[in-house]
Amino acid sequence: MSERPERSHRPDRETEAMPGVDIVGRAAVVRPVGEIDIDTAPSLSRALAHALTFVATSRADRVVADCSQVTFCDSSGLNALIAARLRTVEAGATIHLANPAPQLQRLLQITGAAALFPREDPAWPGAATTLQQAPHPAGEHPNDR
């Protein structure tokens, strides 16, 4: 009998919860956790689409996928990121990656997709900050530029 994966590695499989969207400065930040594969990529897609609504309402000027907690990403996850990039570009904005793990960096390099995703500076305002979730636009965030 195989062991059940720890909840921290596969939260979307357990709860079907979508990663939250935080507003950090002028960025709509999505923080996926664990493995992004055929089962969890739809949750990431929904979260990235939700983040794009903040760009559409001028609460943000870019979408940032903070991938510091991603332990694995397959072609389904890559497709979710690329599809989100297309929607974001169509909206006149950009999608950036922050803190991609080595496995994700390798996947991006091997597939030639690395050039599609600008990197967010590791020292950006939300990199080491725990934020409250922002489910919908509300007043200005203290870090707004």
mmCIF file of C-alpha atoms in Angstrom:
data_model
loop_
_atom_site.group_PDB
_atom_site.id
_atom_site.type_symbol
_atom_site.label_atom_id
_atom_site.label_comp_id
_atom_site.label_asym_id
_atom_site.label_seq_id
_atom_site.Cartn_x
_atom_site.Cartn_y
_atom_site.Cartn_z
ATOM 1 C CA MET A 1 0.000 0.000 0.000
ATOM 2 C CA SER A 2 1.387 3.411 -0.918
ATOM 3 C CA GLU A 3 1.484 6.243 1.565
ATOM 4 C CA ARG A 4 -0.890 9.115 1.111
ATOM 5 C CA PRO A 5 1.004 12.332 0.227
ATOM 6 C CA GLU A 6 1.326 14.965 2.899
ATOM 7 C CA ARG A 7 -1.325 17.606 2.703
ATOM 8 C CA SER A 8 1.246 20.399 2.406
ATOM 9 C CA HIS A 9 2.455 18.976 -0.894
ATOM 10 C CA ARG A 10 -0.927 18.605 -2.574
ATOM 11 C CA PRO A 11 -3.451 20.987 -1.044
ATOM 12 C CA ASP A 12 -5.504 21.333 -4.210
ATOM 13 C CA ARG A 13 -6.059 17.571 -4.408
ATOM 14 C CA GLU A 14 -7.325 17.508 -0.840
ATOM 15 C CA THR A 15 -9.445 20.649 -0.692
ATOM 16 C CA GLU A 16 -9.901 21.619 -4.340
ATOM 17 C CA ALA A 17 -9.100 25.125 -3.129
ATOM 18 C CA MET A 18 -7.806 27.679 -5.570
ATOM 19 C CA PRO A 19 -4.574 29.455 -4.652
ATOM 20 C CA GLY A 20 -5.353 32.862 -3.185
ATOM 21 C CA VAL A 21 -4.689 36.174 -4.872
ATOM 22 C CA ASP A 22 -2.865 38.855 -2.904
ATOM 23 C CA ILE A 23 -2.281 42.458 -3.887
ATOM 24 C CA VAL A 24 1.332 43.471 -3.292
ATOM 25 C CA GLY A 25 2.107 46.958 -4.451
ATOM 26 C CA ARG A 26 0.798 47.010 -8.007
ATOM 27 C CA ALA A 27 1.036 43.231 -8.498
ATOM 28 C CA ALA A 28 -1.738 40.634 -8.284
ATOM 29 C CA VAL A 29 0.143 37.716 -6.753
ATOM 30 C CA VAL A 30 -0.839 34.051 -7.022
ATOM 31 C CA ARG A 31 0.998 31.598 -4.785
ATOM 32 C CA PRO A 32 0.551 27.999 -5.930
ATOM 33 C CA VAL A 33 1.726 25.298 -3.529
ATOM 34 C CA GLY A 34 2.968 21.759 -4.105
ATOM 35 C CA GLU A 35 2.601 19.933 -7.386
ATOM 36 C CA ILE A 36 1.112 21.497 -10.490
ATOM 37 C CA ASP A 37 -0.057 18.719 -12.759
ATOM 38 C CA ILE A 38 -3.142 17.571 -14.642
ATOM 39 C CA ASP A 39 -5.181 17.457 -11.419
ATOM 40 C CA THR A 40 -4.131 20.807 -9.958
ATOM 41 C CA ALA A 41 -3.474 22.924 -13.072
ATOM 42 C CA PRO A 42 -7.168 23.928 -13.379
ATOM 43 C CA SER A 43 -7.013 25.505 -9.894
ATOM 44 C CA LEU A 44 -3.930 27.457 -10.919
ATOM 45 C CA SER A 45 -5.672 28.570 -14.126
ATOM 46 C CA ARG A 46 -8.665 29.830 -12.160
ATOM 47 C CA ALA A 47 -6.428 31.700 -9.708
ATOM 48 C CA LEU A 48 -4.446 33.329 -12.517
ATOM 49 C CA ALA A 49 -7.696 34.340 -14.246
ATOM 50 C CA HIS A 50 -8.898 35.833 -10.955
ATOM 51 C CA ALA A 51 -5.609 37.736 -10.617
ATOM 52 C CA LEU A 52 -6.129 39.146 -14.092
ATOM 53 C CA THR A 53 -9.396 40.725 -12.927
ATOM 54 C CA PHE A 54 -7.321 42.942 -10.625
ATOM 55 C CA VAL A 55 -5.375 44.137 -13.674
ATOM 56 C CA ALA A 56 -8.650 44.811 -15.496
ATOM 57 C CA THR A 57 -9.903 46.932 -12.590
ATOM 58 C CA SER A 58 -6.569 48.821 -12.378
ATOM 59 C CA ARG A 59 -5.754 47.502 -8.907
ATOM 60 C CA ALA A 60 -2.637 45.922 -10.406
ATOM 61 C CA ASP A 61 -0.420 46.406 -13.418
ATOM 62 C CA ARG A 62 0.916 42.854 -13.592
ATOM 63 C CA VAL A 63 0.271 39.305 -12.437
ATOM 64 C CA VAL A 64 3.001 37.543 -10.464
ATOM 65 C CA ALA A 65 3.090 33.790 -9.955
ATOM 66 C CA ASP A 66 5.178 33.272 -6.815
ATOM 67 C CA CYS A 67 6.362 29.721 -7.385
ATOM 68 C CA SER A 68 8.536 29.429 -4.284
ATOM 69 C CA GLN A 69 6.316 26.667 -2.857
ATOM 70 C CA VAL A 70 5.918 24.692 -6.100
ATOM 71 C CA THR A 71 7.620 21.304 -5.757
ATOM 72 C CA PHE A 72 6.790 19.950 -9.225
ATOM 73 C CA CYS A 73 5.326 21.246 -12.466
ATOM 74 C CA ASP A 74 4.483 19.152 -15.518
ATOM 75 C CA SER A 75 3.233 20.093 -18.989
ATOM 76 C CA SER A 76 -0.281 20.727 -17.637
ATOM 77 C CA GLY A 77 1.091 23.348 -15.252
ATOM 78 C CA LEU A 78 3.217 24.841 -18.001
ATOM 79 C CA ASN A 79 0.159 25.012 -20.269
ATOM 80 C CA ALA A 80 -1.773 26.793 -17.497
ATOM 81 C CA LEU A 81 1.014 29.365 -17.189
ATOM 82 C CA ILE A 82 1.253 29.862 -20.963
ATOM 83 C CA ALA A 83 -2.528 30.205 -21.350
ATOM 84 C CA ALA A 84 -2.539 32.770 -18.524
ATOM 85 C CA ARG A 85 0.269 34.621 -20.244
ATOM 86 C CA LEU A 86 -1.758 34.828 -23.470
ATOM 87 C CA ARG A 87 -4.790 36.202 -21.614
ATOM 88 C CA THR A 88 -2.611 38.648 -19.706
ATOM 89 C CA VAL A 89 -0.897 39.940 -22.854
ATOM 90 C CA GLU A 90 -4.313 40.337 -24.518
ATOM 91 C CA ALA A 91 -5.299 42.484 -21.530
ATOM 92 C CA GLY A 92 -2.227 44.679 -22.072
ATOM 93 C CA ALA A 93 -0.353 43.470 -18.989
ATOM 94 C CA THR A 94 2.421 41.035 -18.130
ATOM 95 C CA ILE A 95 2.758 37.917 -16.037
ATOM 96 C CA HIS A 96 5.974 37.456 -14.082
ATOM 97 C CA LEU A 97 7.410 34.489 -12.203
ATOM 98 C CA ALA A 98 8.961 34.886 -8.779
ATOM 99 C CA ASN A 99 11.162 32.335 -7.065
ATOM 100 C CA PRO A 100 10.690 29.404 -9.470
ATOM 101 C CA ALA A 101 12.179 26.201 -8.089
ATOM 102 C CA PRO A 102 14.997 24.545 -10.072
ATOM 103 C CA GLN A 103 12.648 21.910 -11.537
ATOM 104 C CA LEU A 104 10.313 24.590 -12.896
ATOM 105 C CA GLN A 105 13.260 26.627 -14.189
ATOM 106 C CA ARG A 106 14.522 23.544 -16.024
ATOM 107 C CA LEU A 107 11.078 22.857 -17.529
ATOM 108 C CA LEU A 108 10.900 26.453 -18.767
ATOM 109 C CA GLN A 109 14.398 26.239 -20.264
ATOM 110 C CA ILE A 110 13.869 22.862 -21.945
ATOM 111 C CA THR A 111 10.613 23.962 -23.550
ATOM 112 C CA GLY A 112 11.867 27.393 -24.575
ATOM 113 C CA ALA A 113 9.176 29.069 -22.452
ATOM 114 C CA ALA A 114 11.604 30.824 -20.088
ATOM 115 C CA ALA A 115 11.740 33.903 -22.314
ATOM 116 C CA LEU A 116 7.948 34.277 -22.068
ATOM 117 C CA PHE A 117 7.999 34.977 -18.343
ATOM 118 C CA PRO A 118 9.943 37.922 -16.943
ATOM 119 C CA ARG A 119 11.323 37.244 -13.478
ATOM 120 C CA GLU A 120 10.161 39.296 -10.548
ATOM 121 C CA ASP A 121 13.084 40.642 -8.540
ATOM 122 C CA PRO A 122 13.700 38.482 -5.433
ATOM 123 C CA ALA A 123 13.629 41.680 -3.361
ATOM 124 C CA TRP A 124 10.122 42.684 -4.486
ATOM 125 C CA PRO A 125 7.874 43.877 -1.641
ATOM 126 C CA GLY A 126 5.922 40.618 -1.232
ATOM 127 C CA ALA A 127 8.811 38.194 -1.427
ATOM 128 C CA ALA A 128 9.243 37.703 2.307
ATOM 129 C CA THR A 129 5.949 39.071 3.553
ATOM 130 C CA THR A 130 2.919 37.117 4.625
ATOM 131 C CA LEU A 131 -0.092 38.915 3.233
ATOM 132 C CA GLN A 132 -3.786 38.839 3.824
ATOM 133 C CA GLN A 133 -5.790 37.461 0.951
ATOM 134 C CA ALA A 134 -7.526 40.039 -1.208
ATOM 135 C CA PRO A 135 -10.652 38.356 -2.629
ATOM 136 C CA HIS A 136 -11.812 41.471 -4.472
ATOM 137 C CA PRO A 137 -10.621 45.017 -5.102
ATOM 138 C CA ALA A 138 -10.829 47.251 -2.049
ATOM 139 C CA GLY A 139 -8.939 50.450 -1.094
ATOM 140 C CA GLU A 140 -5.308 51.077 -1.872
ATOM 141 C CA HIS A 141 -2.679 48.775 -0.424
ATOM 142 C CA PRO A 142 0.042 50.475 1.684
ATOM 143 C CA ASN A 143 2.704 49.223 -0.715
ATOM 144 C CA ASP A 144 1.089 50.793 -3.784
ATOM 145 C CA ARG A 145 3.642 52.630 -5.836
#
